[in-house]
Short mmCIF file of C-alpha atoms and ligand atoms in Angstrom, two decimals:
data_model
loop_
_atom_site.label_atom_id
_atom_site.label_comp_id
_atom_site.label_asym_id
_atom_site.label_seq_id
_atom_site.Cartn_x
_atom_site.Cartn_y
_atom_site.Cartn_z
CA MET A 23 -94.23 -80.53 60.20
CA SER A 24 -96.24 -81.98 62.78
CA ASN A 25 -100.23 -81.98 63.03
CA SER A 26 -100.09 -79.74 66.18
CA VAL A 27 -97.41 -77.08 64.48
CA GLU A 28 -99.99 -77.00 61.31
CA HIS A 29 -102.90 -76.44 63.24
CA ALA A 30 -101.42 -74.05 66.00
CA ALA A 31 -100.91 -72.10 62.93
CA TYR A 32 -105.07 -71.58 62.28
CA LEU A 33 -105.57 -71.12 66.11
CA THR A 34 -107.63 -67.73 66.22
CA GLU A 35 -106.49 -66.29 69.66
CA GLN A 36 -108.30 -63.83 71.77
CA ASP A 37 -105.91 -61.40 73.68
CA ASP A 38 -105.61 -61.41 77.11
CA ALA A 39 -106.46 -58.88 79.33
CA PRO A 40 -104.47 -59.87 82.57
CA ASP A 41 -105.23 -56.55 84.58
CA GLN A 42 -108.75 -56.84 84.25
CA GLU A 43 -108.88 -60.54 85.01
CA LEU A 44 -107.10 -60.06 88.04
CA ALA A 45 -109.03 -56.85 89.16
CA GLU A 46 -112.24 -59.15 88.64
CA LEU A 47 -110.73 -61.87 90.75
CA LEU A 48 -109.89 -59.75 93.32
CA ASP A 49 -113.17 -58.18 93.29
CA GLY A 50 -114.77 -61.58 93.79
CA LEU A 51 -112.34 -62.41 96.63
CA ARG A 52 -113.47 -59.34 98.63
CA GLN A 53 -116.75 -60.18 98.50
CA PRO A 54 -118.93 -61.00 101.67
CA LEU A 55 -119.17 -64.28 100.16
CA LYS A 56 -115.83 -65.02 98.65
CA MET A 57 -116.12 -66.47 94.91
CA SER A 58 -113.81 -67.27 92.26
CA SER A 59 -115.18 -67.77 88.29
CA PRO A 60 -115.50 -71.07 86.94
CA LYS A 61 -113.40 -70.66 84.38
CA TYR A 62 -110.28 -71.13 86.52
CA PHE A 63 -111.16 -74.98 86.94
CA TYR A 64 -110.10 -75.40 83.41
CA ASP A 65 -106.01 -75.18 82.74
CA GLU A 66 -104.45 -78.13 81.34
CA ARG A 67 -104.72 -80.54 84.70
CA GLY A 68 -108.36 -79.11 85.03
CA SER A 69 -109.62 -80.13 81.96
CA GLN A 70 -108.04 -83.53 82.26
CA LEU A 71 -109.69 -83.85 85.59
CA PHE A 72 -113.10 -82.72 84.09
CA GLU A 73 -112.32 -85.73 81.39
CA GLN A 74 -112.07 -87.98 84.49
CA ILE A 75 -115.41 -86.44 85.97
CA THR A 76 -117.47 -87.15 82.72
CA GLU A 77 -116.51 -90.93 82.95
CA LEU A 78 -117.63 -90.81 87.07
CA PRO A 79 -120.77 -93.52 87.69
CA GLU A 80 -121.98 -90.91 89.83
CA TYR A 81 -121.69 -87.86 87.15
CA TYR A 82 -124.68 -89.05 85.10
CA LEU A 83 -124.96 -86.22 82.76
CA THR A 84 -122.33 -86.93 80.14
CA ARG A 85 -123.75 -90.35 79.37
CA THR A 86 -127.26 -89.55 79.50
CA GLU A 87 -126.54 -86.55 76.86
CA LEU A 88 -124.82 -88.73 74.94
CA SER A 89 -127.09 -91.39 74.98
CA ILE A 90 -129.83 -89.34 73.73
CA MET A 91 -127.46 -87.86 71.14
CA ASN A 92 -127.03 -91.50 69.93
CA ARG A 93 -130.84 -92.17 69.84
CA HIS A 94 -131.81 -88.90 67.64
CA ILE A 95 -128.97 -87.90 65.80
CA GLY A 96 -130.65 -88.58 62.43
CA GLU A 97 -133.36 -86.11 63.47
CA MET A 98 -130.85 -83.85 64.81
CA ALA A 99 -128.90 -83.77 61.23
CA SER A 100 -131.71 -83.26 59.38
CA LEU A 101 -133.11 -80.08 61.08
CA ILE A 102 -129.54 -79.01 60.98
CA GLY A 103 -129.51 -79.68 57.30
CA PRO A 104 -126.37 -79.66 54.78
CA THR A 105 -123.31 -77.50 54.64
CA ALA A 106 -123.38 -75.88 57.88
CA SER A 107 -120.89 -74.46 60.07
CA LEU A 108 -120.76 -75.76 63.19
CA ILE A 109 -119.36 -73.53 66.39
CA GLU A 110 -119.05 -75.40 69.43
CA PHE A 111 -118.74 -73.38 72.79
CA GLY A 112 -116.91 -75.04 75.44
CA SER A 113 -115.64 -77.68 73.35
CA GLY A 114 -113.45 -79.59 75.59
CA SER A 115 -112.30 -82.63 74.32
CA SER A 116 -114.56 -82.20 71.39
CA GLN A 117 -115.78 -85.89 72.16
CA LYS A 118 -119.69 -85.27 71.31
CA ILE A 119 -118.98 -83.56 68.43
CA ARG A 120 -117.73 -86.55 66.95
CA LEU A 121 -121.26 -87.93 66.33
CA LEU A 122 -122.76 -84.56 64.53
CA LEU A 123 -119.58 -85.08 62.11
CA GLU A 124 -120.58 -88.18 61.42
CA HIS A 125 -124.07 -87.75 60.41
CA LEU A 126 -124.04 -84.03 58.76
CA VAL A 127 -124.17 -83.52 55.46
CA ASP A 128 -121.28 -81.46 53.82
CA LEU A 129 -120.22 -80.08 56.81
CA ALA A 130 -118.56 -76.56 55.92
CA ALA A 131 -116.43 -76.10 58.93
CA TYR A 132 -116.24 -77.02 62.36
CA VAL A 133 -115.17 -74.22 64.97
CA PRO A 134 -114.09 -75.25 68.60
CA VAL A 135 -114.20 -72.20 71.07
CA ASP A 136 -112.54 -72.91 74.23
CA ILE A 137 -110.53 -70.90 77.28
CA SER A 138 -108.41 -74.02 78.05
CA ARG A 139 -105.76 -73.28 75.23
CA GLU A 140 -103.31 -76.25 75.07
CA HIS A 141 -106.46 -78.45 75.30
CA LEU A 142 -108.14 -76.90 72.82
CA VAL A 143 -105.44 -77.12 70.19
CA ALA A 144 -104.61 -81.09 71.17
CA SER A 145 -108.47 -81.75 70.75
CA ALA A 146 -108.66 -80.05 67.54
CA ASP A 147 -105.58 -81.74 66.22
CA SER A 148 -106.87 -84.92 67.30
CA LEU A 149 -109.98 -84.53 65.39
CA ALA A 150 -108.66 -82.81 62.45
CA ALA A 151 -106.34 -85.86 61.98
CA ASP A 152 -109.48 -88.10 62.39
CA TYR A 153 -111.56 -86.21 59.63
CA PRO A 154 -109.12 -84.94 57.28
CA ASP A 155 -111.86 -83.73 55.16
CA ILE A 156 -113.29 -81.25 57.61
CA GLU A 157 -111.93 -77.78 58.38
CA VAL A 158 -111.09 -77.49 61.74
CA LEU A 159 -110.65 -73.90 63.05
CA PRO A 160 -110.28 -73.87 66.77
CA VAL A 161 -110.57 -70.24 68.53
CA ALA A 162 -109.16 -69.74 72.13
CA ALA A 163 -110.92 -67.40 73.70
CA ASP A 164 -113.31 -66.59 76.62
CA PHE A 165 -116.90 -67.16 75.21
CA THR A 166 -118.32 -64.61 77.57
CA GLN A 167 -116.20 -61.88 76.13
CA PRO A 168 -117.16 -61.11 72.33
CA PHE A 169 -114.61 -63.16 70.02
CA ASP A 170 -114.02 -62.95 66.03
CA LEU A 171 -115.21 -65.92 64.19
CA PRO A 172 -112.45 -67.52 61.30
CA SER A 173 -113.89 -67.64 58.07
CA PRO A 174 -114.16 -70.93 56.68
CA ALA A 175 -112.79 -71.85 53.01
CA VAL A 176 -116.59 -73.11 52.08
CA MET A 177 -119.20 -70.82 52.27
CA PRO A 178 -121.74 -72.38 54.72
CA VAL A 179 -125.10 -72.40 54.37
CA ARG A 180 -125.93 -71.46 58.01
CA ASN A 181 -124.34 -71.13 61.59
CA ILE A 182 -125.19 -73.62 63.95
CA VAL A 183 -123.90 -72.98 67.81
CA TYR A 184 -123.37 -76.38 69.50
CA PHE A 185 -123.50 -75.98 73.44
CA PRO A 186 -123.33 -79.45 74.69
CA GLY A 187 -122.64 -80.46 78.60
CA SER A 188 -125.21 -78.17 80.61
CA THR A 189 -122.09 -75.51 80.66
CA ILE A 190 -124.93 -72.83 80.26
CA GLY A 191 -125.91 -74.32 83.80
CA ASN A 192 -122.49 -72.61 85.21
CA PHE A 193 -123.81 -69.34 84.65
CA SER A 194 -126.62 -67.58 86.53
CA PRO A 195 -130.12 -67.11 84.56
CA GLU A 196 -128.97 -63.53 84.21
CA ALA A 197 -125.36 -64.12 82.55
CA ALA A 198 -126.97 -67.09 80.78
CA LEU A 199 -129.23 -64.55 78.67
CA GLY A 200 -126.13 -62.84 77.85
CA LEU A 201 -124.83 -65.71 76.65
CA LEU A 202 -127.73 -66.84 74.71
CA GLN A 203 -127.25 -63.08 73.08
CA VAL A 204 -123.79 -63.74 71.88
CA MET A 205 -124.74 -67.19 70.52
CA HIS A 206 -127.88 -65.72 69.03
CA HIS A 207 -125.47 -63.18 67.27
CA GLU A 208 -122.59 -65.82 66.28
CA ALA A 209 -125.85 -67.94 64.95
CA GLY A 210 -126.30 -64.88 62.54
CA ALA A 211 -129.58 -64.85 60.04
CA ASP A 212 -130.95 -68.78 59.44
CA GLY A 213 -128.72 -69.87 62.54
CA GLY A 214 -129.79 -72.39 65.17
CA LEU A 215 -128.47 -73.30 68.39
CA LEU A 216 -128.16 -77.10 69.54
CA ILE A 217 -127.68 -76.98 73.47
CA GLY A 218 -127.39 -79.73 76.33
CA ILE A 219 -129.38 -78.64 79.46
CA ASP A 220 -129.34 -80.64 82.86
CA LEU A 221 -133.02 -80.91 84.29
CA ARG A 222 -134.03 -80.83 87.86
CA LYS A 223 -134.24 -83.71 90.09
CA ASP A 224 -134.01 -85.00 93.61
CA ARG A 225 -131.45 -83.57 95.78
CA GLU A 226 -129.78 -87.10 96.16
CA THR A 227 -128.72 -87.86 92.85
CA LEU A 228 -127.55 -84.33 92.58
CA GLU A 229 -125.07 -83.99 95.52
CA ARG A 230 -123.77 -87.54 94.64
CA ALA A 231 -122.91 -86.50 90.91
CA TYR A 232 -120.85 -83.39 92.64
CA ASN A 233 -119.48 -85.13 95.70
CA ASP A 234 -117.95 -88.68 94.18
CA ALA A 235 -116.56 -91.47 96.10
CA SER A 236 -113.35 -91.33 94.56
CA GLY A 237 -112.47 -87.73 95.44
CA VAL A 238 -112.06 -86.46 91.30
CA THR A 239 -114.42 -83.71 92.02
CA ALA A 240 -112.48 -82.59 95.15
CA ALA A 241 -109.48 -82.40 92.88
CA PHE A 242 -110.83 -80.79 90.17
CA ASN A 243 -112.45 -78.02 92.80
CA LEU A 244 -109.20 -78.02 94.56
CA ASN A 245 -106.81 -77.33 91.24
CA VAL A 246 -108.43 -73.92 91.20
CA LEU A 247 -106.22 -72.96 93.94
CA ASN A 248 -103.06 -74.26 91.68
CA HIS A 249 -104.61 -72.64 88.45
CA LEU A 250 -104.70 -68.96 90.65
CA ASN A 251 -101.29 -69.67 91.67
CA SER A 252 -99.41 -69.66 88.81
CA ALA A 253 -101.91 -67.25 86.55
CA PHE A 254 -101.87 -64.54 89.29
CA ASP A 255 -98.70 -65.18 91.34
CA ALA A 256 -100.90 -66.36 94.33
CA ASP A 257 -99.56 -68.51 97.13
CA PHE A 258 -102.91 -70.51 98.34
CA ASN A 259 -102.16 -73.59 99.78
CA VAL A 260 -104.22 -76.41 98.39
CA GLU A 261 -103.89 -78.38 101.56
CA GLY A 262 -105.51 -75.02 103.46
CA PHE A 263 -108.82 -75.90 101.64
CA ARG A 264 -111.63 -78.80 101.42
CA HIS A 265 -114.28 -79.38 98.79
CA LEU A 266 -118.08 -79.16 99.51
CA ALA A 267 -120.93 -79.31 96.68
CA GLU A 268 -124.59 -79.10 98.02
CA TYR A 269 -127.79 -78.48 96.25
CA ASN A 270 -129.54 -75.43 96.88
CA GLU A 271 -133.18 -76.42 95.91
CA HIS A 272 -134.63 -72.95 96.19
CA GLU A 273 -132.33 -71.41 93.63
CA GLY A 274 -132.17 -74.90 91.40
CA ARG A 275 -128.47 -75.14 91.72
CA ILE A 276 -125.69 -76.96 92.89
CA GLU A 277 -123.06 -74.98 94.66
CA MET A 278 -119.40 -75.98 94.87
CA TYR A 279 -117.19 -74.38 97.62
CA LEU A 280 -113.73 -74.80 99.00
CA ILE A 281 -113.62 -74.29 102.57
CA SER A 282 -110.77 -73.00 104.53
CA GLU A 283 -109.56 -75.58 106.92
CA ARG A 284 -107.96 -72.49 109.08
CA ASN A 285 -107.50 -68.97 109.55
CA GLN A 286 -105.08 -67.93 106.71
CA VAL A 287 -103.66 -65.05 104.84
CA VAL A 288 -103.00 -65.35 100.70
CA SER A 289 -101.10 -63.05 98.54
CA ILE A 290 -102.27 -62.48 95.30
CA GLY A 291 -99.39 -60.35 93.36
CA ALA A 292 -98.93 -57.65 95.89
CA GLU A 293 -102.65 -57.69 97.43
CA GLN A 294 -103.23 -59.92 100.74
CA ILE A 295 -106.62 -61.79 101.29
CA ARG A 296 -107.59 -62.62 104.56
CA ILE A 297 -109.61 -66.27 104.78
CA VAL A 298 -110.97 -67.33 108.28
CA SER A 299 -111.41 -71.17 109.56
CA GLY A 300 -114.69 -72.63 107.86
CA GLU A 301 -115.13 -69.48 105.41
CA ARG A 302 -116.10 -70.53 101.89
CA VAL A 303 -115.07 -69.45 98.36
CA LEU A 304 -117.76 -70.08 96.13
CA THR A 305 -116.20 -71.59 92.70
CA GLU A 306 -119.42 -72.95 90.62
CA HIS A 307 -122.90 -72.82 90.52
CA SER A 308 -124.54 -75.26 88.27
CA HIS A 309 -128.07 -74.66 87.45
CA LYS A 310 -130.81 -77.13 86.83
CA TYR A 311 -133.64 -75.97 84.87
CA ALA A 312 -136.85 -77.21 83.92
CA LEU A 313 -137.70 -76.99 80.07
CA GLU A 314 -140.14 -74.42 80.02
CA SER A 315 -138.26 -72.18 81.74
CA PHE A 316 -135.22 -72.52 79.62
CA ASN A 317 -137.27 -72.02 76.64
CA ALA A 318 -138.75 -68.87 78.07
CA LEU A 319 -134.84 -67.66 78.89
CA SER A 320 -133.68 -68.35 74.96
CA ALA A 321 -137.35 -66.88 73.81
CA GLN A 322 -136.44 -63.52 75.37
CA VAL A 323 -133.28 -63.23 72.83
CA GLY A 324 -134.96 -64.64 69.82
CA PHE A 325 -134.38 -68.29 69.84
CA ARG A 326 -137.61 -70.23 69.01
CA ALA A 327 -137.84 -74.01 70.79
CA ALA A 328 -138.23 -76.18 67.76
CA ALA A 329 -137.33 -79.59 69.11
CA HIS A 330 -135.95 -81.35 72.14
CA TRP A 331 -135.17 -84.68 73.32
CA THR A 332 -134.75 -86.30 76.55
CA ASP A 333 -133.73 -89.70 78.28
CA ALA A 334 -136.64 -91.84 79.72
CA ASP A 335 -136.10 -90.63 83.54
CA GLU A 336 -136.09 -86.93 82.10
CA ARG A 337 -132.59 -86.03 83.47
CA PHE A 338 -131.19 -84.50 80.94
CA ALA A 339 -132.47 -82.41 77.71
CA VAL A 340 -131.05 -81.78 74.29
CA CYS A 341 -132.90 -78.71 72.82
CA PHE A 342 -132.95 -77.27 69.29
CA PHE A 343 -133.87 -73.51 68.69
CA GLU A 344 -134.03 -71.58 65.59
CA ARG A 345 -133.31 -68.02 65.34
CA ASP A 346 -136.86 -66.06 64.58
N1 SAH B 425 -118.37 -79.69 76.33
C1 SAH B 425 -117.66 -80.46 76.85
C2 SAH B 425 -116.53 -79.96 77.78
C3 SAH B 425 -117.93 -79.17 79.13
S1 SAH B 425 -116.29 -78.77 80.32
C4 SAH B 425 -118.66 -81.93 77.34
O1 SAH B 425 -119.82 -81.20 76.86
O2 SAH B 425 -118.58 -82.57 78.08
C5 SAH B 425 -116.74 -76.92 80.15
C6 SAH B 425 -115.76 -76.58 79.00
O3 SAH B 425 -115.84 -75.15 78.74
C7 SAH B 425 -114.41 -76.55 79.35
O4 SAH B 425 -113.72 -77.06 78.11
C8 SAH B 425 -113.76 -75.53 79.47
O5 SAH B 425 -112.43 -75.08 79.05
C9 SAH B 425 -115.02 -74.26 78.77
N2 SAH B 425 -115.05 -73.19 79.35
C10 SAH B 425 -115.55 -72.82 80.41
N3 SAH B 425 -115.83 -71.72 80.84
C11 SAH B 425 -115.43 -70.89 79.70
C12 SAH B 425 -115.45 -69.45 79.11
N4 SAH B 425 -115.50 -68.64 80.15
N5 SAH B 425 -114.96 -69.38 77.89
C13 SAH B 425 -114.40 -70.37 76.96
N6 SAH B 425 -114.60 -71.59 77.32
C14 SAH B 425 -114.82 -71.99 78.32
C1 AVI B 426 -118.67 -77.65 82.72
N1 AVI B 426 -120.22 -78.11 83.56
C2 AVI B 426 -121.38 -78.28 83.05
C3 AVI B 426 -119.62 -78.80 84.71
C4 AVI B 426 -120.98 -78.89 85.67
O1 AVI B 426 -121.93 -80.22 86.00
O2 AVI B 426 -121.47 -78.01 86.32
C5 AVI B 426 -118.63 -78.63 85.62
C6 AVI B 426 -118.40 -79.63 86.82
N2 AVI B 426 -118.11 -78.99 87.99
C7 AVI B 426 -118.46 -80.14 88.98
N3 AVI B 426 -118.55 -81.57 88.26
C8 AVI B 426 -118.43 -80.88 86.76
#
């Protein structure tokens, strides 16, 4: 039996609700500012494009977060303590977790949670092959909805939610609060949260990071249309749109759009959506936080700031919260 078949058997999957997803998509596309959820970036191709983004010279986030993790991993591991279960939200390729796996003592289990199913299974298999002594229990789910956690064979001393990459920034502060509540719940009594946050900085650095010269972010953005075509029987023409990312200083967020190159009518199942030339479809917000405001948000759900680490230029922060 191949590894991939073996581990797929351990995959916990949340049931799809395709009618609800279609209704939400159509509702978003009927708003005065058309919008599509950022979760539609992540089909198999989108997950691969995101991996390429993390290596772009302009995209400082991943390498900055990794350098912070590398520098302070000893302190992080001792705050987490022995025999924890690590639950990673939006685990992607499960690369950053490797550092933690190498430094934590007697890990009870690693539970990667991601919506991009094939990518999750491949990443979980590769991780399990590299760390045969660690129980890897992938969960394919939309983490904004309630989902069941698998039970590890070893009883954990505590649950630690790991949420790297500043993926929390892809949610509005109100939605981030809801997500923090879910994480607080999954962490359970005595649980903790280790989370990566992109910090506010100058417009030029931010706009460069989301409009890279080689066009990978543009391809990532446009791929949303391919994903919608296959998931919802739609007929978006990818050539009919172009990518734009701009920093909204007032809101402290990057806004990513697809701009229509002409007047067009798009079919989504039996529905038709009119899009005029120059009209924008919002595909993502990427909020940048001041540390104090993120701590205040987390405090609202009962997470107490215990420690944080930043790089010398204060571009990015990794924060550790304990449950009150
Ligand atoms: N943690 C990785 C990947 C970040 S990319 C890193 O730090 O580099 C964001 C990840 O979150 C993707 O793997 C994507 O598939 C996942 N994701 C985005 N929205 C999600 C949702 N609503 N539910 C579950 N996973 C989601
Ligand atoms: C996953 N997330 C934190 C990325 C970000 O930076 O907001 C997604 C992304 N969008 C464009 N480039 C990367």
